[in-house]
Coordinates of N, CA and C and ligand atoms in Angstrom, one line a residue:
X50 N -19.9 13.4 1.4 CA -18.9 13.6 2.5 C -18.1 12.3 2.7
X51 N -16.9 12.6 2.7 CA -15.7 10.9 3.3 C -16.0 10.9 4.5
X52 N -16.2 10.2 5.0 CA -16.1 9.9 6.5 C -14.9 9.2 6.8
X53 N -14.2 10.0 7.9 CA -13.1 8.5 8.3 C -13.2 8.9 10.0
X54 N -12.7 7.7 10.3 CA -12.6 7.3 11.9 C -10.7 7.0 12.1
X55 N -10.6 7.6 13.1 CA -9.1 8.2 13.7 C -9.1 7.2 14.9
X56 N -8.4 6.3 14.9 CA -8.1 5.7 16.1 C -6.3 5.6 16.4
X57 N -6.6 5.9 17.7 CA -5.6 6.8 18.3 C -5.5 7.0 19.8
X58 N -4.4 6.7 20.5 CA -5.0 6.5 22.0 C -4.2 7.6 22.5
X59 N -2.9 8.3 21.8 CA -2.3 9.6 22.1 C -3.5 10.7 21.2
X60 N -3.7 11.2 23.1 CA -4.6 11.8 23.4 C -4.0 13.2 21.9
X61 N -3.4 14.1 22.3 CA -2.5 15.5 21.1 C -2.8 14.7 19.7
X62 N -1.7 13.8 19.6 CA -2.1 13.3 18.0 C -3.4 13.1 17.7
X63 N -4.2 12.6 18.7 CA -5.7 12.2 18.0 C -6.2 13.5 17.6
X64 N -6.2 14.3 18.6 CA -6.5 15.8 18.0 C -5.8 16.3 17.0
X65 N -4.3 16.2 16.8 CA -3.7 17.0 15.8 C -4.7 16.3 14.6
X66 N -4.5 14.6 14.4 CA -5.0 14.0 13.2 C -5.8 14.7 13.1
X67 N -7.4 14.9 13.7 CA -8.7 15.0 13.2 C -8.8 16.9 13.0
X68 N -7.9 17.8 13.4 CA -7.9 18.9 13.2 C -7.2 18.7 11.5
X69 N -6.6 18.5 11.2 CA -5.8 18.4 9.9 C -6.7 18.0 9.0
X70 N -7.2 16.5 9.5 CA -8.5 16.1 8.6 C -10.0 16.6 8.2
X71 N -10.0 17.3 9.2 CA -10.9 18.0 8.9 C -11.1 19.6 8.2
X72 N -10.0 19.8 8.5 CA -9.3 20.7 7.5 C -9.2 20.9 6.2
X73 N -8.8 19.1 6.2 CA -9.5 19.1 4.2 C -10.2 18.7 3.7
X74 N -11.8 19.0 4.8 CA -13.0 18.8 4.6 C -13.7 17.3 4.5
X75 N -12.3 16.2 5.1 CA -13.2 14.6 5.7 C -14.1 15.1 7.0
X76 N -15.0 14.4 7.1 CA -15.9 14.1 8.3 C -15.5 13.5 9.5
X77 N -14.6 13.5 10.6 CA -13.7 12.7 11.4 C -14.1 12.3 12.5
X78 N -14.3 11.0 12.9 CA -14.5 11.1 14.1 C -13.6 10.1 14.8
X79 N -13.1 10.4 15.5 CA -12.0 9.7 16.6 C -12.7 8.8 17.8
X80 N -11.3 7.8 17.9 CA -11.7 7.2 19.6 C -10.3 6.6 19.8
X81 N -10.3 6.3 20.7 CA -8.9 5.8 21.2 C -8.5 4.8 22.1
X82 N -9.5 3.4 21.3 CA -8.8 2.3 22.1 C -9.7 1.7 21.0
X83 N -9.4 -0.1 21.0 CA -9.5 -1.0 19.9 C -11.2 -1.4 20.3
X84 N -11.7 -1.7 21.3 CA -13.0 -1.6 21.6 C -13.7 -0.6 21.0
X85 N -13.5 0.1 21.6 CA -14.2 1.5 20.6 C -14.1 1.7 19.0
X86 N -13.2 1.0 18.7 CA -13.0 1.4 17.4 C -14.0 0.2 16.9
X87 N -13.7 -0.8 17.0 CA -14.6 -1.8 16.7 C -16.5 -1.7 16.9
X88 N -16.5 -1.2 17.8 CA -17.9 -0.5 17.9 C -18.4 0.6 16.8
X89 N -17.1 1.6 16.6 CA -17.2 2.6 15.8 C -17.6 2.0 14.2
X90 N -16.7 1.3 13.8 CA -16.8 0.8 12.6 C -17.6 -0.1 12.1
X91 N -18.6 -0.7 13.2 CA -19.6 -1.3 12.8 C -20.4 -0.7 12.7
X92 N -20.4 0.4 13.7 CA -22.2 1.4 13.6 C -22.1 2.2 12.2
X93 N -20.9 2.7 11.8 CA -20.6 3.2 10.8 C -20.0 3.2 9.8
X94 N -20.4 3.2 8.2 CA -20.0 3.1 7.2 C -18.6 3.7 6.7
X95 N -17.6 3.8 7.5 CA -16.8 4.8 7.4 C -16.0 5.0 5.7
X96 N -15.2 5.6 5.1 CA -14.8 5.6 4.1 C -13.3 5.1 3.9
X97 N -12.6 5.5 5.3 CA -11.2 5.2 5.7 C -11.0 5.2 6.9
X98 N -10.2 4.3 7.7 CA -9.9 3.8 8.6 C -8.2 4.0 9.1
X99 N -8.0 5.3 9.8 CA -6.5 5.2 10.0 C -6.1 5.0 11.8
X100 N -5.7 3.8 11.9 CA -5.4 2.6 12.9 C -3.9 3.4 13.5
X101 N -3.8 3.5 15.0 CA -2.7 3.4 15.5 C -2.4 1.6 16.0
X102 N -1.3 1.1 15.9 CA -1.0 -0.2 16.3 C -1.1 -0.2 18.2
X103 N -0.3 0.5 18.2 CA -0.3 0.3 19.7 C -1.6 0.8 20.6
X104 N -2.5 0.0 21.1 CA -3.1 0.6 21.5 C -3.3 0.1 23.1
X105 N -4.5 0.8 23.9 CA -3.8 0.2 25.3 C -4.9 -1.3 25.9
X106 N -5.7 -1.4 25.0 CA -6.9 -2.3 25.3 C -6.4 -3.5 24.2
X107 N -6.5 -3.7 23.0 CA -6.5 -4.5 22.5 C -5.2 -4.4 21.1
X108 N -4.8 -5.3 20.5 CA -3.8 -4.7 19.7 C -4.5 -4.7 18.3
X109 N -3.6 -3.8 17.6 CA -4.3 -2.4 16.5 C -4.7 -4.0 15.5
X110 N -4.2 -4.8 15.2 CA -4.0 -5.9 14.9 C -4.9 -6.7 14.6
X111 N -5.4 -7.1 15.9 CA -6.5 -7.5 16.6 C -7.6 -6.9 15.7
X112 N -7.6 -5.9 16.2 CA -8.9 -4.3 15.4 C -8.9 -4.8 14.4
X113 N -7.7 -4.5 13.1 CA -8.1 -5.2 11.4 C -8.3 -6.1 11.4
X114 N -8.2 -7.2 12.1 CA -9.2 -8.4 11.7 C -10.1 -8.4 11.6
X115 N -10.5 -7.7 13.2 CA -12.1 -7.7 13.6 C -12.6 -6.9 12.3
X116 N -12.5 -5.9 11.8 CA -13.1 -4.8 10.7 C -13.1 -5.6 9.8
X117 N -11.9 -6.3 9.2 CA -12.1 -7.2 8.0 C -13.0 -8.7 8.2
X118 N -13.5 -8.1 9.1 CA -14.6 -9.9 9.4 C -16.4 -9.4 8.3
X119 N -16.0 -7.9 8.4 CA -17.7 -7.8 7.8 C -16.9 -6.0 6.6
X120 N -16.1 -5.9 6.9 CA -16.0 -4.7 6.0 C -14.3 -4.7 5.6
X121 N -14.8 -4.0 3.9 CA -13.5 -3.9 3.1 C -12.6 -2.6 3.4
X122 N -13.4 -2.0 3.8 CA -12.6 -0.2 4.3 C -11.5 0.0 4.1
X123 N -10.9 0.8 3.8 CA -9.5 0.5 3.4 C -8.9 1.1 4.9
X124 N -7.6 0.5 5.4 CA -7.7 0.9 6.9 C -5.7 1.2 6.4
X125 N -5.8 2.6 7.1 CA -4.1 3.0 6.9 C -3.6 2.6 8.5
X126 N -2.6 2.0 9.0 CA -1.9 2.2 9.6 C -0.6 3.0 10.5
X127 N -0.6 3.3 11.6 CA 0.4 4.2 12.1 C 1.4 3.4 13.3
X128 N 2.5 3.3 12.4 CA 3.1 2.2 13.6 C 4.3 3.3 14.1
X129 N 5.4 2.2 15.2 CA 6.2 3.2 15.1 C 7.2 2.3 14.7
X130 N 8.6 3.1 14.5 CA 9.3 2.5 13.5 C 9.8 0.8 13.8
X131 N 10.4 0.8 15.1 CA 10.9 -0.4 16.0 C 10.0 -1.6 16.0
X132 N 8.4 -1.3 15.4 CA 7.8 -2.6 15.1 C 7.8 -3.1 13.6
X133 N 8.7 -3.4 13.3 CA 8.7 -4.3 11.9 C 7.8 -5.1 11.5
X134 N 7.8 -6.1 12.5 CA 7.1 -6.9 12.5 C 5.6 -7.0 12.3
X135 N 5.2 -5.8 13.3 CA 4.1 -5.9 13.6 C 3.3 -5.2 12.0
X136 N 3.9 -4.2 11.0 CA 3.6 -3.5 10.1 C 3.3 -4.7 9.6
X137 N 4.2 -5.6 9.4 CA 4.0 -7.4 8.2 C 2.8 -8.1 9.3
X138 N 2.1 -8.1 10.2 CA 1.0 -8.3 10.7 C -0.4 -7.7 10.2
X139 N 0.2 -6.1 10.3 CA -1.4 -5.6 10.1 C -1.3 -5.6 8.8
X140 N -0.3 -5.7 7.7 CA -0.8 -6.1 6.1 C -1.4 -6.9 6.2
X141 N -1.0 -8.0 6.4 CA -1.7 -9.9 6.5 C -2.7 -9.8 7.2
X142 N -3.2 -9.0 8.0 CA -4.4 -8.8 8.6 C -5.6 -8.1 7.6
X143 N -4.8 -7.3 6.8 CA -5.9 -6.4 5.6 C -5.2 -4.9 5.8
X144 N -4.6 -4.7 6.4 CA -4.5 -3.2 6.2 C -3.9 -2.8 4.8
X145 N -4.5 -1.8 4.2 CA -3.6 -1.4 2.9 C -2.5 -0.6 2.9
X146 N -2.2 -0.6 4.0 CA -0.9 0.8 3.9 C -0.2 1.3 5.2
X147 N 0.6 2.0 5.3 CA 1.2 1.8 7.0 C 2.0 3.8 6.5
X148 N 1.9 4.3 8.1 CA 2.9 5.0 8.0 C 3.6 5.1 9.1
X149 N 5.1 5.8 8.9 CA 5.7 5.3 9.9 C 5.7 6.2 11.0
X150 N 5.6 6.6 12.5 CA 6.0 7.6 13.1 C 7.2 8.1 13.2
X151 N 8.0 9.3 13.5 CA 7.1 10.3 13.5 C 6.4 10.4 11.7
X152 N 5.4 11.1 11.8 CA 5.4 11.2 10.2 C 4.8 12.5 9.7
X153 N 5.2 13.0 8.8 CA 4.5 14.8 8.1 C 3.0 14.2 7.9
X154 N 2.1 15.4 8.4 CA 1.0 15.6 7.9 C 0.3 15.1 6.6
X155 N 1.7 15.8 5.8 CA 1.4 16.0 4.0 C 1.4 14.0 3.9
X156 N 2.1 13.9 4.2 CA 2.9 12.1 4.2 C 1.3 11.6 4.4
X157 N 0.8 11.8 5.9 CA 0.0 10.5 5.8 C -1.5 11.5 4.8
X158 N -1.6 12.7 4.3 CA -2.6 13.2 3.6 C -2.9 12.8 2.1
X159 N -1.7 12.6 1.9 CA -1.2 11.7 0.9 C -1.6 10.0 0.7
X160 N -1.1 9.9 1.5 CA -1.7 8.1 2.1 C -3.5 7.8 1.5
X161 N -4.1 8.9 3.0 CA -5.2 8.8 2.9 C -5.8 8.9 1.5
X162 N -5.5 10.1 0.9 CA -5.8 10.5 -1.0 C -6.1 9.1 -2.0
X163 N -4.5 8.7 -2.1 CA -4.3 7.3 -2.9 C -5.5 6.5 -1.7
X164 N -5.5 5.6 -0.9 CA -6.1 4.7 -0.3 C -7.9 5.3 -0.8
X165 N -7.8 6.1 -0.4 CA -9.5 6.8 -1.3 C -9.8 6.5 -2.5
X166 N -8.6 6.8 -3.7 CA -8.9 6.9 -4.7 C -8.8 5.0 -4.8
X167 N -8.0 4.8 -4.7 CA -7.7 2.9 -4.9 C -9.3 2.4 -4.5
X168 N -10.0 2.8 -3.4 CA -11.2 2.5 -3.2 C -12.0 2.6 -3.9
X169 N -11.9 3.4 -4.6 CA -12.7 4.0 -5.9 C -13.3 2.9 -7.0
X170 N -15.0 2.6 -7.6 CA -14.8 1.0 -8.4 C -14.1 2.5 -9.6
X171 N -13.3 0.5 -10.2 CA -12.7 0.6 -11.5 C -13.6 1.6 -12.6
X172 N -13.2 2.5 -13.4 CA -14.2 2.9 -14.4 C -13.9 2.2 -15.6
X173 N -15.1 1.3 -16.0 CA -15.3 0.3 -17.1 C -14.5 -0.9 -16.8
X174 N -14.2 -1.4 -17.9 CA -13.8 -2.9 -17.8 C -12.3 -2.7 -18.4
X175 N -11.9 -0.9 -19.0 CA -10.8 -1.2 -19.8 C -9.4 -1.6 -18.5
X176 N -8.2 -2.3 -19.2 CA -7.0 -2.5 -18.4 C -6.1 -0.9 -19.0
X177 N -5.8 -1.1 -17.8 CA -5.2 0.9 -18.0 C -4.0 0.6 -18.5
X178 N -3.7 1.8 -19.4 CA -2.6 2.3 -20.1 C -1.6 3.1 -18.3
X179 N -0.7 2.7 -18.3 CA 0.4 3.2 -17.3 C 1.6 4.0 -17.9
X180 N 1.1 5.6 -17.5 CA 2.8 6.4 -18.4 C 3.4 6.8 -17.2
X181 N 4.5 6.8 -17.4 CA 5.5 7.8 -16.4 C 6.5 8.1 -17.4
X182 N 7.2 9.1 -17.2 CA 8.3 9.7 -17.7 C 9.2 8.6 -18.2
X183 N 9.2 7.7 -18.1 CA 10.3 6.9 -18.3 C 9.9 6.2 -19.2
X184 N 8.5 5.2 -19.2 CA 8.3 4.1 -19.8 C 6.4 4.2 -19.8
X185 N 6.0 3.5 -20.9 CA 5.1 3.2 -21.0 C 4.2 1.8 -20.9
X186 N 3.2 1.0 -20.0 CA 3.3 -0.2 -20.3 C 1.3 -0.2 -20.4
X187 N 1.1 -0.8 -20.8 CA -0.2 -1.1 -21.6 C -0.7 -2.7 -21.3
X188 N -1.5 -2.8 -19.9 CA -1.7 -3.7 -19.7 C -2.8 -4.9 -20.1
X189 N -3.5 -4.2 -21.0 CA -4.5 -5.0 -22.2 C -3.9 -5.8 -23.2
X190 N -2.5 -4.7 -23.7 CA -1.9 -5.4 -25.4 C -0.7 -6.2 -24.4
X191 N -0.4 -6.1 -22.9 CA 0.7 -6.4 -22.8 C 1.8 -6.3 -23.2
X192 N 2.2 -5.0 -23.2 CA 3.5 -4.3 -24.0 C 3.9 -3.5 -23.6
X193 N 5.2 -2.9 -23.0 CA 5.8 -2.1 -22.2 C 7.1 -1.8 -23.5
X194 N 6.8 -0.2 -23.3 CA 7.9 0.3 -24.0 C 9.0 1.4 -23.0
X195 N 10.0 1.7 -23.6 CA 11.0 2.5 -22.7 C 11.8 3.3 -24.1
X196 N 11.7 4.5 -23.9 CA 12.3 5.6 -24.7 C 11.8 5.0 -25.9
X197 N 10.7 5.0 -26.5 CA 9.9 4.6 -27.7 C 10.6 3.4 -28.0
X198 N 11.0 2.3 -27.7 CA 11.5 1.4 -28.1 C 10.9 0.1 -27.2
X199 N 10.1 -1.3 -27.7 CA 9.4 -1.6 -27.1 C 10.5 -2.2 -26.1
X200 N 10.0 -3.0 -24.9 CA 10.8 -3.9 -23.9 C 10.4 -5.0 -23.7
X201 N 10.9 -6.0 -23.7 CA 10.6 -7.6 -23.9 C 10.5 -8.0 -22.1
X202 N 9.4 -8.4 -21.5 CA 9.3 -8.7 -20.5 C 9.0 -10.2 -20.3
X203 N 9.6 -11.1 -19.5 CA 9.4 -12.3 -19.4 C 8.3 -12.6 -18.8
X204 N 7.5 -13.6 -19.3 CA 5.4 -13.9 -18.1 C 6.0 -13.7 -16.8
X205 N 6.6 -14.2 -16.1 CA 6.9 -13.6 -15.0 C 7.2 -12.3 -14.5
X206 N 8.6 -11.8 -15.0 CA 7.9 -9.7 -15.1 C 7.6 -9.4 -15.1
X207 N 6.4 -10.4 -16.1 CA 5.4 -9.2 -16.6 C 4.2 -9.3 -15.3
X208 N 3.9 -10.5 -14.7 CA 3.0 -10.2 -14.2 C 3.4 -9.6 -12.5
X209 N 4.8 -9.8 -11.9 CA 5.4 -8.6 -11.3 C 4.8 -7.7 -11.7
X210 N 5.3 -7.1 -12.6 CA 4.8 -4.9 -13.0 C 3.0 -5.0 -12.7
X211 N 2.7 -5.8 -13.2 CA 1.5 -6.2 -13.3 C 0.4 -6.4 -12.1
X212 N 1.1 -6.8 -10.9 CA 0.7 -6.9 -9.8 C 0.8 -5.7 -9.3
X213 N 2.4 -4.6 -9.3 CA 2.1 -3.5 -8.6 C 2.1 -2.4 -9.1
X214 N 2.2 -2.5 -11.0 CA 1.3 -1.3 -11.4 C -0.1 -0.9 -11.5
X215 N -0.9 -2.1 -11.4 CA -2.1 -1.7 -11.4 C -3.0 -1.6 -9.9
X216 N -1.6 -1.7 -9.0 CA -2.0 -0.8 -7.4 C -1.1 0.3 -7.3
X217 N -1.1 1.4 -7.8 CA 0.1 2.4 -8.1 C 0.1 2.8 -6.7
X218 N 1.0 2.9 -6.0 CA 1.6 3.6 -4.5 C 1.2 2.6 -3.5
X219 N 0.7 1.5 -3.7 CA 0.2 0.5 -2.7 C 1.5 -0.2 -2.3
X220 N 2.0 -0.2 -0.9 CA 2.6 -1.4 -0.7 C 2.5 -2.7 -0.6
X221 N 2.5 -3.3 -1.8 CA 2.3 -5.2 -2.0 C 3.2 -6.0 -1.3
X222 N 3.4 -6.7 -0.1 CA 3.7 -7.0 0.9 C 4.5 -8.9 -0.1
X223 N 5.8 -8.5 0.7 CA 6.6 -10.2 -0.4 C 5.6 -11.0 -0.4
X224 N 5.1 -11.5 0.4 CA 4.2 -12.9 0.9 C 3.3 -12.7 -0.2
X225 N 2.6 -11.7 -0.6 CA 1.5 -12.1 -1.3 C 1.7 -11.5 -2.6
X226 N 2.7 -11.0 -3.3 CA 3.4 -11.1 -4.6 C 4.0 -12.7 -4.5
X227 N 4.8 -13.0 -3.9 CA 5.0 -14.5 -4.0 C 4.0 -15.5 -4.0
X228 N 3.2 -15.5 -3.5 CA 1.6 -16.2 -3.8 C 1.5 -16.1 -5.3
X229 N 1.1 -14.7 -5.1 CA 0.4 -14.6 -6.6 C 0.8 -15.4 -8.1
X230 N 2.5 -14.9 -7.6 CA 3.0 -14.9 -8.8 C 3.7 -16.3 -8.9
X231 N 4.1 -16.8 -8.0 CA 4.8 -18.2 -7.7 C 3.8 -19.6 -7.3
X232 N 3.1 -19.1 -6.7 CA 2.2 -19.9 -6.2 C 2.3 -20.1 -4.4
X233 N 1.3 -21.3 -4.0 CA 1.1 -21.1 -2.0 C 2.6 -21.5 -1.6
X234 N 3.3 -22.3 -2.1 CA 4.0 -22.3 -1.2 C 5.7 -21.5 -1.3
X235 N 5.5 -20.8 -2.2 CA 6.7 -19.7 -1.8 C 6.8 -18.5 -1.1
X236 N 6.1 -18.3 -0.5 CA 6.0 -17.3 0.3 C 7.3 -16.7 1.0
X237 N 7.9 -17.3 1.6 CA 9.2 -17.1 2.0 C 10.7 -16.9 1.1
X238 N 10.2 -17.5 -0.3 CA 11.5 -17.0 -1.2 C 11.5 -16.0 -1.6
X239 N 12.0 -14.9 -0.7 CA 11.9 -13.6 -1.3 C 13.2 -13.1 -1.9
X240 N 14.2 -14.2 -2.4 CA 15.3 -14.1 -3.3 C 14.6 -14.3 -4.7
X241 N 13.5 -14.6 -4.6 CA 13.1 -14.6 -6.2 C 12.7 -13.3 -6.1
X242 N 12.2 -12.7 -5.3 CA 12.1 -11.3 -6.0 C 13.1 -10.1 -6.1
X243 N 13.8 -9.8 -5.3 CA 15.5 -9.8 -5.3 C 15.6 -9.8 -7.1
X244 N 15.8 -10.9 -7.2 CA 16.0 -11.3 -8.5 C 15.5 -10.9 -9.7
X245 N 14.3 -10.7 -9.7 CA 13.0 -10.5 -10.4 C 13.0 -9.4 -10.8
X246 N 12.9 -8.8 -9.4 CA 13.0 -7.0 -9.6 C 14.4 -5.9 -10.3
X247 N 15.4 -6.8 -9.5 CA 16.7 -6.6 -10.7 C 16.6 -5.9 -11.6
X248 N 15.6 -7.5 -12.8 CA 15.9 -7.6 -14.1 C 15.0 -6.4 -14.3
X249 N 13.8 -6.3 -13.7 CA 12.7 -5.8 -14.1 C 13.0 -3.7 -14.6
X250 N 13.9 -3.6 -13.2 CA 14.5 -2.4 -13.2 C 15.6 -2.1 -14.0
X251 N 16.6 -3.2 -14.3 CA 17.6 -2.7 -15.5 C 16.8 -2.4 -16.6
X252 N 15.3 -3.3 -17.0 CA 15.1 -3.2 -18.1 C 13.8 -2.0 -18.1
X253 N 13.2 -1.2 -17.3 CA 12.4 -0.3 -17.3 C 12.9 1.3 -16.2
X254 N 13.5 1.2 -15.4 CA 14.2 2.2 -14.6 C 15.2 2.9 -15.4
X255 N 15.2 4.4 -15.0 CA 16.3 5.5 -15.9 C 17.4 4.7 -15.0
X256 N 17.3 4.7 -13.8 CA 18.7 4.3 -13.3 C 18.5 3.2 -11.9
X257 N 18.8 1.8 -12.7 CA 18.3 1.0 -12.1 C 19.1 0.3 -10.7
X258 N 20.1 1.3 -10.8 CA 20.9 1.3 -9.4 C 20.2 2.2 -8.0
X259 N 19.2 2.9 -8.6 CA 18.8 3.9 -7.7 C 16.9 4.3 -8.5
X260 N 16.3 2.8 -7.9 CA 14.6 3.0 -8.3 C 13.8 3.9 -8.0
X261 N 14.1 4.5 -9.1 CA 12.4 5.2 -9.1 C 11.1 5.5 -9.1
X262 N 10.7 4.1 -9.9 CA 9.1 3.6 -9.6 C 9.3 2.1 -8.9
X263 N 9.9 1.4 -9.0 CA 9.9 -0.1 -8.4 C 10.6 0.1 -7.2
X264 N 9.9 0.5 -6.1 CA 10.5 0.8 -4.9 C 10.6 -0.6 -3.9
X265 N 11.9 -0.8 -3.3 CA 12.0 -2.4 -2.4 C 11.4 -1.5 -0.9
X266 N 10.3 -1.9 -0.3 CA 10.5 -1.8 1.6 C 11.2 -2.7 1.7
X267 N 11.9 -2.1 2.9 CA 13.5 -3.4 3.0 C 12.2 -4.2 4.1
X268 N 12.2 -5.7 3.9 CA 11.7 -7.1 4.7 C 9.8 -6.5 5.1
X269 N 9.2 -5.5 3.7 CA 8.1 -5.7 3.7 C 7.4 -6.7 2.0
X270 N 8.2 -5.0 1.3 CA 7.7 -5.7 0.0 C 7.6 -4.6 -0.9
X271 N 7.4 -4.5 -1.7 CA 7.6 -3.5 -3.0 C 6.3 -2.9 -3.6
X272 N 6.4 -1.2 -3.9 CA 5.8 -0.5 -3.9 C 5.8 0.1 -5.7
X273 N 5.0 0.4 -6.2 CA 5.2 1.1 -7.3 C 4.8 2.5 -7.2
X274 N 6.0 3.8 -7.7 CA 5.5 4.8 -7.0 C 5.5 5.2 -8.8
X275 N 4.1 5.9 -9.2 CA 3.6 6.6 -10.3 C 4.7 7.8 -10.5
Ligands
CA582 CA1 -0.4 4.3 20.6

């Protein structure tokens, strides 16, 4: 059984969530303020964690820290749109994923799915073969092809695609693509990736004016959608 915990301080939504959720047979149990949640998630092993930000005791914020002080859980977010900011908090705090209010059911059931599966260990040690309609990239031999014709990726590209294909649907947050790939103190040049992604898209996207897998969140960070 999945277990997830619903934290939620609108009273209807908490119910709508955990009626839905349980609907497609998660185990759900709700509370509705950051204290409680933090109590919840210690006493129990939950499988997923979906966080309202605003809450009326402590901020949602606050909460992923606390949870990521002793547990990896993968914790989705529910913000509302007008907090920008705060969505680039609860990343940096650990959350894997945010959705935005208002939002469809299917949207965040969806969320929840991938964040499950991403939780999942790796099976074996192999590095995955990545297809989509468009292109193929092979991250063992390091070789990405497009319409059977291989594509020449620069170490840098490559380890772009590299970072957010092998989290397919995850939003990778600038700050820590820029880490990764640049090193600590770029964090803030997010014209290198502007740039990066460009090339990355002319040279792997059907139509690199209009992305299809290399998705930009405008001032979060980029997404690869499978
Ligand atoms: Ca709220």
């Amino acid at each position: 059984m999945t277990r997830l915990l619903v934290v939620e301080d609108d009273q209807a939504l908490r119910r709508a969530l955990a009626i839905t959720l349980r609907a497609r047979h998660y185990e759900v149990d709700t509370v509705g303020d950051g204290a409680a949640a933090l109590r919840a998630a210690a006493a129990t092993a939950y499988d997923l964690v979906v966080m309202d930000l605003g809450l009326p005791d402590l901020d949602g914020v606050e909460v992923i820290q606390g949870i990521r002080g002793w547990s990896a859980v993968p914790v989705i977010v529910l913000s509302a749109r007008e907090a920008q900011w705060q969505k680039v908090d609860a990343l940096d705090a650990g959350a894997d994923d945010y959705v935005t209010k208002p939002f469809g059911m299917d949207e965040l059931l969806a969320r929840v799915r991938a964040a499950l599966r991403r939780a999942e260990p790796a099976e074996g040690n192999s590095a995955p073969i990545v297809e989509t309609p468009a292109f193929v990239i092979d991250l063992a031999a390091k070789r990405a092809h497009k319409d059977g014709r291989e594509v020449r990726l620069t170490p840098t590209e490559w380890h772009l695609v590299e970072a957010l294909v092998r989290r397919p649907g995850v939003l990778v947050p600038s700050t820590q693509l820029l880490a990764e790939v640049w090193g600590p103190h770029y964090e803030r040049e997010t014209n290198y990736l502007r740039v990066f992604f460009a090339q990355i898209r002319r040279k792997l996207e059907p139509d690199p004016g209009r992305p299809r897998y290399f998705i930009t969140e405008p001032g979060l960070g980029y997404r690869f959608e499978p």
